[in-house]
PDB file of N, CA and C in Angstrom:
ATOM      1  N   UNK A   1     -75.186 -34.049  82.445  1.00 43.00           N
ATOM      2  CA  UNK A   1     -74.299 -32.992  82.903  1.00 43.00           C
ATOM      3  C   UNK A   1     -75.059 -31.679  82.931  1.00 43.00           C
ATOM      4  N   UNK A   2     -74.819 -30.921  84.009  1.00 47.00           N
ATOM      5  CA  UNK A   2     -75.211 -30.070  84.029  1.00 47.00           C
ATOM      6  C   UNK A   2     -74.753 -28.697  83.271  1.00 47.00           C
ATOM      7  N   UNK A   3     -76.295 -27.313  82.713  1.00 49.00           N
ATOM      8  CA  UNK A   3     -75.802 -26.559  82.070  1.00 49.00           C
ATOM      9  C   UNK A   3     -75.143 -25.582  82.460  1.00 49.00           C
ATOM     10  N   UNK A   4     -73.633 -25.047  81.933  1.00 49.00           N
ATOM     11  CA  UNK A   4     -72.742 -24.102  82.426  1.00 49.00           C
ATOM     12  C   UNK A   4     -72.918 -23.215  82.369  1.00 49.00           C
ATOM     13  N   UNK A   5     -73.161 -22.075  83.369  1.00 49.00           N
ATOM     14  CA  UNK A   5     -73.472 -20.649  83.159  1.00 49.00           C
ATOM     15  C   UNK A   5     -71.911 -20.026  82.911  1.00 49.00           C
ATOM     16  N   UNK A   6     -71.727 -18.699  81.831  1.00 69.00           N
ATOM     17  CA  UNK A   6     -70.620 -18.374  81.919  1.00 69.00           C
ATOM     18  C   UNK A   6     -70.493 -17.356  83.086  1.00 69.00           C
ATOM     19  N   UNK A   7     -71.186 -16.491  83.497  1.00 78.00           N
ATOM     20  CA  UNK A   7     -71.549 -15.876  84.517  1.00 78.00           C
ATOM     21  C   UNK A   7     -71.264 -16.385  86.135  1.00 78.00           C
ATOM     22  N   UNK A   8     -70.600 -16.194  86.968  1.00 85.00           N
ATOM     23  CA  UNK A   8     -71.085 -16.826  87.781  1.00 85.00           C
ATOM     24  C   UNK A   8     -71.836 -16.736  89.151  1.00 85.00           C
ATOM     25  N   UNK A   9     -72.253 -17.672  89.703  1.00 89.00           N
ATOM     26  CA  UNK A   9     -73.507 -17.600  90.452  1.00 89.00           C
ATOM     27  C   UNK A   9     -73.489 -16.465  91.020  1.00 89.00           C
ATOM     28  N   UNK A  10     -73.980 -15.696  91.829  1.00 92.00           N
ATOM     29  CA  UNK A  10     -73.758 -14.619  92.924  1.00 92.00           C
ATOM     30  C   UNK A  10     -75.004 -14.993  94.256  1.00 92.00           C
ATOM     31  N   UNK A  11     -74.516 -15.643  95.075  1.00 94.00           N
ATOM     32  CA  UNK A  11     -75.327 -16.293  96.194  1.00 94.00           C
ATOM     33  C   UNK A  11     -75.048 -14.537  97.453  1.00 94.00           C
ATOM     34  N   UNK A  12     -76.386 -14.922  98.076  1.00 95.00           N
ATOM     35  CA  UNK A  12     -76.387 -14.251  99.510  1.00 95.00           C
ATOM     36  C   UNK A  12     -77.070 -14.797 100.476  1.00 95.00           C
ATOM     37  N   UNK A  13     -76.673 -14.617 101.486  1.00 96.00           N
ATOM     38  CA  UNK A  13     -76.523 -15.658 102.571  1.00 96.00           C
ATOM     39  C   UNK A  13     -77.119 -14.806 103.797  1.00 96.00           C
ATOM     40  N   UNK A  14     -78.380 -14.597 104.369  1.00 96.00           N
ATOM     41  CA  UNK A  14     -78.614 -14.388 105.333  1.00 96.00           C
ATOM     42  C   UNK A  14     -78.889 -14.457 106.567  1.00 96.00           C
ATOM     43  N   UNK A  15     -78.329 -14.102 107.599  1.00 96.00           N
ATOM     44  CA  UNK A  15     -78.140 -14.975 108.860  1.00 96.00           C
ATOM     45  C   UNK A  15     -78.457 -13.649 109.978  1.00 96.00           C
ATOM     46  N   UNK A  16     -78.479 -14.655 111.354  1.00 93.00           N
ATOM     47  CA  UNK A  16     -78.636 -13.434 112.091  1.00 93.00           C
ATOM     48  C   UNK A  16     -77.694 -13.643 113.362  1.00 93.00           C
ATOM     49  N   UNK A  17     -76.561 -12.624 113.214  1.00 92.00           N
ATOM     50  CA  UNK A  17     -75.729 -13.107 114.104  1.00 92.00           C
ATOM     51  C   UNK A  17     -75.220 -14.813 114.104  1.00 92.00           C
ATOM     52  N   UNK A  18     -74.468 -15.007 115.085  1.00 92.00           N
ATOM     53  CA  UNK A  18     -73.590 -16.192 115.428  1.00 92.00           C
ATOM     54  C   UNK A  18     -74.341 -17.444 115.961  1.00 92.00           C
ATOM     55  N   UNK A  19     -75.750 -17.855 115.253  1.00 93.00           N
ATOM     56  CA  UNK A  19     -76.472 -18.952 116.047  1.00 93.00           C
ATOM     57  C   UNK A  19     -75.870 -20.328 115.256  1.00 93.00           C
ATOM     58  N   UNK A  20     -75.997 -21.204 116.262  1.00 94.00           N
ATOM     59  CA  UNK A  20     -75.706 -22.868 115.326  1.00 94.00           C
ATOM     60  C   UNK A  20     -76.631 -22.781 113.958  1.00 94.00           C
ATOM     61  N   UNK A  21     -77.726 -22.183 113.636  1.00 93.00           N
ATOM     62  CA  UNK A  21     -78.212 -22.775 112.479  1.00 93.00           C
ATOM     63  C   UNK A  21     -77.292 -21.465 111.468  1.00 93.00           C
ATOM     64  N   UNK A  22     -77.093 -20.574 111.881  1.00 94.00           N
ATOM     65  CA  UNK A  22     -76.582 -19.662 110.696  1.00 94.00           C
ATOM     66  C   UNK A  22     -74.894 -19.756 110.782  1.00 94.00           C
ATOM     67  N   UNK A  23     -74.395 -20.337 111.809  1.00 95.00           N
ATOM     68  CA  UNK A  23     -73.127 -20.756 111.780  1.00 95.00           C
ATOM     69  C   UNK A  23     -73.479 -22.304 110.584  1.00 95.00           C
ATOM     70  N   UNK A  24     -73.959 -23.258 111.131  1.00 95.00           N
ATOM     71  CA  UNK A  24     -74.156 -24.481 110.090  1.00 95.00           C
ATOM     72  C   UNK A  24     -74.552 -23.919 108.790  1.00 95.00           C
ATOM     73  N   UNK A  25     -75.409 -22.919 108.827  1.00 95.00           N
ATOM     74  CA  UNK A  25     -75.663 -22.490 107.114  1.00 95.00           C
ATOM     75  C   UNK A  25     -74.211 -21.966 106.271  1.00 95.00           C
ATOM     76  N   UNK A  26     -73.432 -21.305 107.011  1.00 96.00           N
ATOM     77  CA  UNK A  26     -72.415 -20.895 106.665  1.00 96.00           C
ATOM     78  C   UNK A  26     -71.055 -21.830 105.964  1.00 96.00           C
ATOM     79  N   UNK A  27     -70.795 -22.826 107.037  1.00 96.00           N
ATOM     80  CA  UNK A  27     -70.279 -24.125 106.673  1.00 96.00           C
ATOM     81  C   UNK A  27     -70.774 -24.710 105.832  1.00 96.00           C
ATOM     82  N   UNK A  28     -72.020 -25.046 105.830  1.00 96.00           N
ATOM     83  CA  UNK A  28     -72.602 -25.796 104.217  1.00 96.00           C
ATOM     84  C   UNK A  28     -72.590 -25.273 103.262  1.00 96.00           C
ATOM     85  N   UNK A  29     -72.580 -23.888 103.087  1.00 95.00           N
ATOM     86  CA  UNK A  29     -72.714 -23.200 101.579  1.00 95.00           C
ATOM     87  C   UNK A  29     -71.344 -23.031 101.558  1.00 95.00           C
ATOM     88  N   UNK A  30     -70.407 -23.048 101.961  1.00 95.00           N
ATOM     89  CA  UNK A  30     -69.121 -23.238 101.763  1.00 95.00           C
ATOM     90  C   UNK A  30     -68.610 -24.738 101.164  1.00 95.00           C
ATOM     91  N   UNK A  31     -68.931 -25.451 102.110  1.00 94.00           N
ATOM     92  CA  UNK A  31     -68.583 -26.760 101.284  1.00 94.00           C
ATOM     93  C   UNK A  31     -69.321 -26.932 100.441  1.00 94.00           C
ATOM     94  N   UNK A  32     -71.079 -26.733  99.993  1.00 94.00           N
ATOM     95  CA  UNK A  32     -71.396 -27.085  98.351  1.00 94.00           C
ATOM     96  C   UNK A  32     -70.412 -26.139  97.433  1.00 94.00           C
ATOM     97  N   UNK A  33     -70.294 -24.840  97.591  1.00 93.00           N
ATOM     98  CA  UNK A  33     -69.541 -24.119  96.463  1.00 93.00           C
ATOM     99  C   UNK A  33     -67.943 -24.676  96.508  1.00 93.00           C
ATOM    100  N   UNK A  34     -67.606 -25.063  97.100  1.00 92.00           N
ATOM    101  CA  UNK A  34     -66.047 -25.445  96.968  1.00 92.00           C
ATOM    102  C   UNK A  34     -66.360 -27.009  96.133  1.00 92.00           C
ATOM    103  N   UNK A  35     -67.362 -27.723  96.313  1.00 92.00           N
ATOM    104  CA  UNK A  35     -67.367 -29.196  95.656  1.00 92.00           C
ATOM    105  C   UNK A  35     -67.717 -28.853  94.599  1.00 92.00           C
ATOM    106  N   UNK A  36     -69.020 -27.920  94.327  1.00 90.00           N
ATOM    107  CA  UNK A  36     -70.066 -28.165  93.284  1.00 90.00           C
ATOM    108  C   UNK A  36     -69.509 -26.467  92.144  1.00 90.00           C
ATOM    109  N   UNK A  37     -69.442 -26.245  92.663  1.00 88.00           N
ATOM    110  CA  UNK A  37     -69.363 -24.522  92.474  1.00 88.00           C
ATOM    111  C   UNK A  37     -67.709 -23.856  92.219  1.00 88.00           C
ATOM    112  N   UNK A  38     -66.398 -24.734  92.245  1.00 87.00           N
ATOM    113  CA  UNK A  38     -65.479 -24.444  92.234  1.00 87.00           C
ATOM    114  C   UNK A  38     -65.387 -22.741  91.213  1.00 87.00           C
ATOM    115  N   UNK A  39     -64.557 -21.811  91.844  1.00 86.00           N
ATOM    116  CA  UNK A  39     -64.497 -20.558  90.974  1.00 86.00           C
ATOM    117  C   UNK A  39     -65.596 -19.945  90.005  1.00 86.00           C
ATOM    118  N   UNK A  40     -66.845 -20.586  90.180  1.00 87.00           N
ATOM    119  CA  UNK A  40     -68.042 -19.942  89.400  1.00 87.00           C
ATOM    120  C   UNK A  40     -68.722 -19.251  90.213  1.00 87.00           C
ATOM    121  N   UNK A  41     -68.538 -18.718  91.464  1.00 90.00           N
ATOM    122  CA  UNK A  41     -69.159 -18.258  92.276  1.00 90.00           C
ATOM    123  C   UNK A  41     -68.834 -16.716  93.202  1.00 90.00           C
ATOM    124  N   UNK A  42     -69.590 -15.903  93.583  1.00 93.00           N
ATOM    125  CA  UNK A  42     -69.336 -15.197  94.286  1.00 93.00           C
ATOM    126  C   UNK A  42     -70.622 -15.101  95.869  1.00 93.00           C
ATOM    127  N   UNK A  43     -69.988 -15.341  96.922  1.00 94.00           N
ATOM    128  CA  UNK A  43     -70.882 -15.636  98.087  1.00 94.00           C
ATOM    129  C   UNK A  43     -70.937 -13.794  99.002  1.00 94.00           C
ATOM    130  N   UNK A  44     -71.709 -13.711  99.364  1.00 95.00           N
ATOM    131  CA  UNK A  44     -72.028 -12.500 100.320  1.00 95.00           C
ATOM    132  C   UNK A  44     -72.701 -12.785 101.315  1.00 95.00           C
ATOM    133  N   UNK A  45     -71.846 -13.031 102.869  1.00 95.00           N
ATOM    134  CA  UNK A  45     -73.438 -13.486 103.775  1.00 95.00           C
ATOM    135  C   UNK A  45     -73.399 -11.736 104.880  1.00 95.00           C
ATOM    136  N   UNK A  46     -74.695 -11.630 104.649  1.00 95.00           N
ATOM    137  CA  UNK A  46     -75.710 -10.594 105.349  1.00 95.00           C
ATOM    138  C   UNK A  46     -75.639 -10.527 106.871  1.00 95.00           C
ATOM    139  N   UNK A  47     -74.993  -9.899 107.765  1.00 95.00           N
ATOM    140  CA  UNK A  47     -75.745 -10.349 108.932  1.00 95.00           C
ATOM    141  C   UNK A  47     -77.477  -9.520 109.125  1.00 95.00           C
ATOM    142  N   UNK A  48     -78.207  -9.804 109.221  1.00 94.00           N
ATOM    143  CA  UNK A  48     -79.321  -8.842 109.740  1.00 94.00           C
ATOM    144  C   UNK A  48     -79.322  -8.533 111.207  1.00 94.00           C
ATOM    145  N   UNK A  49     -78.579  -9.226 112.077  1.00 93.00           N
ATOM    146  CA  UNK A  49     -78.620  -8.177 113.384  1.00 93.00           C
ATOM    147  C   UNK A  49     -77.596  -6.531 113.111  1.00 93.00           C
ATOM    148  N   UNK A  50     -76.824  -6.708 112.316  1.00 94.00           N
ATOM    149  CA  UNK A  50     -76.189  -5.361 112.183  1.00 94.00           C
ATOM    150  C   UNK A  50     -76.899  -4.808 111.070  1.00 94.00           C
ATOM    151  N   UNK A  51     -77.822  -5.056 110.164  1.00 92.00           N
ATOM    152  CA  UNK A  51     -78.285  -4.617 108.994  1.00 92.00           C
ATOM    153  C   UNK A  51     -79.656  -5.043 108.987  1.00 92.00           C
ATOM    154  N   UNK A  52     -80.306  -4.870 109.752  1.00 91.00           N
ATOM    155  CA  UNK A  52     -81.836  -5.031 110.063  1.00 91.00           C
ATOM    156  C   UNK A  52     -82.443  -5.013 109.106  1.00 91.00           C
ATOM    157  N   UNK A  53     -82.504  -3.304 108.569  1.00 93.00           N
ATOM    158  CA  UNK A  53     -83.167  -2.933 107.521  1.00 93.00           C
ATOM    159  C   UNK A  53     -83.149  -3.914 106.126  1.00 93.00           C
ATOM    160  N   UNK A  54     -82.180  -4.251 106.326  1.00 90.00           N
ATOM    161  CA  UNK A  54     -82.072  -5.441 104.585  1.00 90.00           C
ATOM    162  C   UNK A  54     -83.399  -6.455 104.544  1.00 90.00           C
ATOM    163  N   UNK A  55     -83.639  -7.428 105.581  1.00 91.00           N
ATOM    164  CA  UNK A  55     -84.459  -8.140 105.849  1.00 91.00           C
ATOM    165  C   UNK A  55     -85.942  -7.470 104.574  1.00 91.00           C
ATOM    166  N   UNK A  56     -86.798  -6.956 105.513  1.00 91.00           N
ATOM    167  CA  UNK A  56     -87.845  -6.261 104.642  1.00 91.00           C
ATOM    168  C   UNK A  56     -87.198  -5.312 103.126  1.00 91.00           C
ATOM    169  N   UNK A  57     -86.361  -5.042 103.229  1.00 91.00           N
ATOM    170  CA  UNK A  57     -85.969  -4.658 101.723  1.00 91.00           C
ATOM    171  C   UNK A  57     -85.860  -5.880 100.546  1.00 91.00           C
ATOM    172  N   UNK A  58     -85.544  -7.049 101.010  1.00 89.00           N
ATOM    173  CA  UNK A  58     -85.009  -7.776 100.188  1.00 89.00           C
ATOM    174  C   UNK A  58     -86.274  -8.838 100.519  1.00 89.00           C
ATOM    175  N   UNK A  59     -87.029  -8.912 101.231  1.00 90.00           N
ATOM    176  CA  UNK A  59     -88.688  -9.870 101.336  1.00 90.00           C
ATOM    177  C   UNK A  59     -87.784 -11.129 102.374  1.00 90.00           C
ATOM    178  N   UNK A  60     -87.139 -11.027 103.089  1.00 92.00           N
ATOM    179  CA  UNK A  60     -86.203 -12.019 103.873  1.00 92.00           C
ATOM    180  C   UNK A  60     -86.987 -12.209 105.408  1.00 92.00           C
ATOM    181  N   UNK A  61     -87.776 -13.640 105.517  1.00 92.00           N
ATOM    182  CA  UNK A  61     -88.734 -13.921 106.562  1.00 92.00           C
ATOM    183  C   UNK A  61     -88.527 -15.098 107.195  1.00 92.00           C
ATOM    184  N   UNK A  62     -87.583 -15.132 107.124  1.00 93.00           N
ATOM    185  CA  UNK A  62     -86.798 -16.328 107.994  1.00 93.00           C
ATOM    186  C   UNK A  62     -85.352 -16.702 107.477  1.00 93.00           C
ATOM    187  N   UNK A  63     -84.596 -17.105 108.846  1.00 92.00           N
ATOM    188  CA  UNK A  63     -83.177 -17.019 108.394  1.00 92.00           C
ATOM    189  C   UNK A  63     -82.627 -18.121 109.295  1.00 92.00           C
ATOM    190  N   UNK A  64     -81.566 -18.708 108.605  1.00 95.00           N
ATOM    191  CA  UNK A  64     -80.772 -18.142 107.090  1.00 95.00           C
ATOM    192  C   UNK A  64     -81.819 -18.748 106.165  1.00 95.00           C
ATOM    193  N   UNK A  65     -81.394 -17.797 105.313  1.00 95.00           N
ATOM    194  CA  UNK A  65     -82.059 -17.617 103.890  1.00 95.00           C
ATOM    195  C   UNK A  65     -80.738 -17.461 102.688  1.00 95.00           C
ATOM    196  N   UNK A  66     -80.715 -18.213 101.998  1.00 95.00           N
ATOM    197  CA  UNK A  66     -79.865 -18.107 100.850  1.00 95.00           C
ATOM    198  C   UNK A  66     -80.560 -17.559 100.017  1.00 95.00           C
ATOM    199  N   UNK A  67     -79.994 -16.763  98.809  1.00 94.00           N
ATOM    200  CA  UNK A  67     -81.049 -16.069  97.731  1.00 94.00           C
ATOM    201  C   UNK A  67     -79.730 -16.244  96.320  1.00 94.00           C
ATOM    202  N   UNK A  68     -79.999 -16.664  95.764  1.00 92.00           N
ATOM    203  CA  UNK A  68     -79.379 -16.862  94.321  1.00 92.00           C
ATOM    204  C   UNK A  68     -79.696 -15.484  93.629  1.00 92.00           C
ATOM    205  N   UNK A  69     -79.260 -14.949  93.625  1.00 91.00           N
ATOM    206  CA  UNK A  69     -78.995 -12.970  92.755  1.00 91.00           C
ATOM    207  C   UNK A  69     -79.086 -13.578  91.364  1.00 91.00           C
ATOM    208  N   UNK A  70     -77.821 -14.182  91.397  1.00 89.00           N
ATOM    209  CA  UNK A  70     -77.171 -14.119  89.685  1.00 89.00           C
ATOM    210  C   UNK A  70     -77.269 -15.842  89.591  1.00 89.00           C
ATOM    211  N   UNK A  71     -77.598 -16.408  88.089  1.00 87.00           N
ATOM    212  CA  UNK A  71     -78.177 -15.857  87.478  1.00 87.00           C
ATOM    213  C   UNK A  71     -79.577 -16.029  87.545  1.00 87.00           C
ATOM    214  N   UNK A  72     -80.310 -15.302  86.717  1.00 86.00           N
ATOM    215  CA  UNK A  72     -81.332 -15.420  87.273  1.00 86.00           C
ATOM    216  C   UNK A  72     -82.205 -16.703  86.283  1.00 86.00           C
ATOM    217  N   UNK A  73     -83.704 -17.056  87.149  1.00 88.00           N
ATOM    218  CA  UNK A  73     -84.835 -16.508  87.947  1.00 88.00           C
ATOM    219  C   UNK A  73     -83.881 -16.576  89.704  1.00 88.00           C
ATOM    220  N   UNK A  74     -84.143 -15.534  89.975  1.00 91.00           N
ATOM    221  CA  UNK A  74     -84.031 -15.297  91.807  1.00 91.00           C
ATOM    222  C   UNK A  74     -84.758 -16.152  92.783  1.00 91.00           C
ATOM    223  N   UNK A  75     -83.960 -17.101  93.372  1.00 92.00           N
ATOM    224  CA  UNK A  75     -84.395 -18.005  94.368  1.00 92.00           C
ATOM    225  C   UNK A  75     -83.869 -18.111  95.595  1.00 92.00           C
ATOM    226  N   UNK A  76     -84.817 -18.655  96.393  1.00 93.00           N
ATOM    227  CA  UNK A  76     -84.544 -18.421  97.881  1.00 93.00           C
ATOM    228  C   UNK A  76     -84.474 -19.881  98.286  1.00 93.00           C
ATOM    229  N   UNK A  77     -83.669 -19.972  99.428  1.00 94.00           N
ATOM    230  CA  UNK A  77     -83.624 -21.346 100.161  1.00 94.00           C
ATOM    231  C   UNK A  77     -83.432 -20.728 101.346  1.00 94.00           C
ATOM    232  N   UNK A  78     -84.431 -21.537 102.367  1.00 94.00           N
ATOM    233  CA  UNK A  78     -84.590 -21.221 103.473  1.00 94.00           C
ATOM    234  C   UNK A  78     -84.126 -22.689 104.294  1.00 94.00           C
ATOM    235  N   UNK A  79     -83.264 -21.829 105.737  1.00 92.00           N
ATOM    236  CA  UNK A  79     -82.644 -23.477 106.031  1.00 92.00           C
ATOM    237  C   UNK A  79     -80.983 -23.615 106.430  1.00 92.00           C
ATOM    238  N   UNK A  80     -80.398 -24.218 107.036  1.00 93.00           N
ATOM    239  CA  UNK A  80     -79.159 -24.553 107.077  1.00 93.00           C
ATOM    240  C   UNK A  80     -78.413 -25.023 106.172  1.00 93.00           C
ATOM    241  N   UNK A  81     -78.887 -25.375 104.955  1.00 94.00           N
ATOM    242  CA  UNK A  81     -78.501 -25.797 103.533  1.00 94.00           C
ATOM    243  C   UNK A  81     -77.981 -26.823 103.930  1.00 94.00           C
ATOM    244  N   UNK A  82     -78.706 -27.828 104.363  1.00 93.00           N
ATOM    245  CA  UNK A  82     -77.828 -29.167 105.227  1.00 93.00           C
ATOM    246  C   UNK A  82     -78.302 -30.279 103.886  1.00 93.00           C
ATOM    247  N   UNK A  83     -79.076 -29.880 103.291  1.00 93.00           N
ATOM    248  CA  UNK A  83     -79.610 -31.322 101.991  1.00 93.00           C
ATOM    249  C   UNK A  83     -79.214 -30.367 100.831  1.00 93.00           C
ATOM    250  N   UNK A  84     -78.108 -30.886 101.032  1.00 92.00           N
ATOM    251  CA  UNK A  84     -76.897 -30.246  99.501  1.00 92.00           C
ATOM    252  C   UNK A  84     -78.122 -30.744  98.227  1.00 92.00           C
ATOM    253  N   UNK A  85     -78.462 -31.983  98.122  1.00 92.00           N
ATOM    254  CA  UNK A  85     -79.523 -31.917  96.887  1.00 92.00           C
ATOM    255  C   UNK A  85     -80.103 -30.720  96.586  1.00 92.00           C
ATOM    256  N   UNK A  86     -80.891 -30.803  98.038  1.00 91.00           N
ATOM    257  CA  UNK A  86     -82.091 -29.732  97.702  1.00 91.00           C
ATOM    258  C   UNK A  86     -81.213 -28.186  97.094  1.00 91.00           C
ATOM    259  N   UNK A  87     -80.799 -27.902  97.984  1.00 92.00           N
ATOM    260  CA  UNK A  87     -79.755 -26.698  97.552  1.00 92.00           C
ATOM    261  C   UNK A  87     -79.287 -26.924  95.973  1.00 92.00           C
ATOM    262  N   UNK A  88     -78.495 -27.877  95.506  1.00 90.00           N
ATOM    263  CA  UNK A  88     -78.174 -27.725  94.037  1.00 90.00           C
ATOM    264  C   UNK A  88     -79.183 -27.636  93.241  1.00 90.00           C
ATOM    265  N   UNK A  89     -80.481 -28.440  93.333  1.00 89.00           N
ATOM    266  CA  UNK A  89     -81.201 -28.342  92.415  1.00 89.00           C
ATOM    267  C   UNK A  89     -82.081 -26.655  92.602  1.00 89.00           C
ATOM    268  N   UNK A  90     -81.912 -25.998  93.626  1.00 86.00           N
ATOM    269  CA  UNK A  90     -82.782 -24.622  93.723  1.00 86.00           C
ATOM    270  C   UNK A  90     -81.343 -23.753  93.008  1.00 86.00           C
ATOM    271  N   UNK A  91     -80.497 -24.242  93.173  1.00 83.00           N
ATOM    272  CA  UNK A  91     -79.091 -23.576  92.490  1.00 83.00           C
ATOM    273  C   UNK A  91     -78.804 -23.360  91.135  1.00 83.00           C
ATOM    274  N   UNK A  92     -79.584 -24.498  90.950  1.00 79.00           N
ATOM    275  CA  UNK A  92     -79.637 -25.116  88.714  1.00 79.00           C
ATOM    276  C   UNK A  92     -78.030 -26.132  88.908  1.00 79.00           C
ATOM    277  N   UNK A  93     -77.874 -26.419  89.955  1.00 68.00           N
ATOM    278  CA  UNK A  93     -76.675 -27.060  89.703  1.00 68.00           C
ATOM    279  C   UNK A  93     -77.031 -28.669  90.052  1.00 68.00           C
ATOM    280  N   UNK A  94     -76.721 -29.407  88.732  1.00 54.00           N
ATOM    281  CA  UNK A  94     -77.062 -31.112  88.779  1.00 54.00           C
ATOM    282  C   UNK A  94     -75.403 -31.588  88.805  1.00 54.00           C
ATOM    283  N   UNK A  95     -75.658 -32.815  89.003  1.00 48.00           N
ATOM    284  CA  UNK A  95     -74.099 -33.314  89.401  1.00 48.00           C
ATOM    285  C   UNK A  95     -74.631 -34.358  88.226  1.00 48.00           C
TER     286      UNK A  95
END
């Protein structure tokens, strides 16, 4: 079983505008946090076509890019988050 943070996660989600891969990134990090993530979570997705500047502020070099804020160490997943594995385990979340 996996270990419980009391904290919970704080994911951000960066996308650029309305494309199939950042529309599909959107849908998948929705359904892992609703399965895996129930109420431990807080999600924020970014657009960078209206917020350009964030990109190079935050080291963001390809998108979507998920970035785990809280808690920390700070991790990035780059990708449509389509291999829920891969995603939980960069998450700290084991089933």
């Amino acid at each position: 079983m996996a270990e419980v943070n009391k904290e919970p996660v704080k994911l951000v989600l960066y996308v650029a505008g309305e494309t199939p891969k950042s529309l599909a990134a959107i849908r998948n990090l929705e359904k892992i946090c609703s399965e895996h993530l129930a109420g431990k979570y807080r999600v924020e997705v970014v657009d960078l076509k209206k917020q350009p500047q964030l990109a190079r502020e935050h080291g963001i070099v390809a998108i979507p890019t998920l970035v785990k804020e809280l808690p920390v160490p700070i991790r990035k997943i780059i990708g449509d988050l389509s291999d829920t594995q891969k995603v939980l385990v960069h998450l700290s979340v084991e089933e």
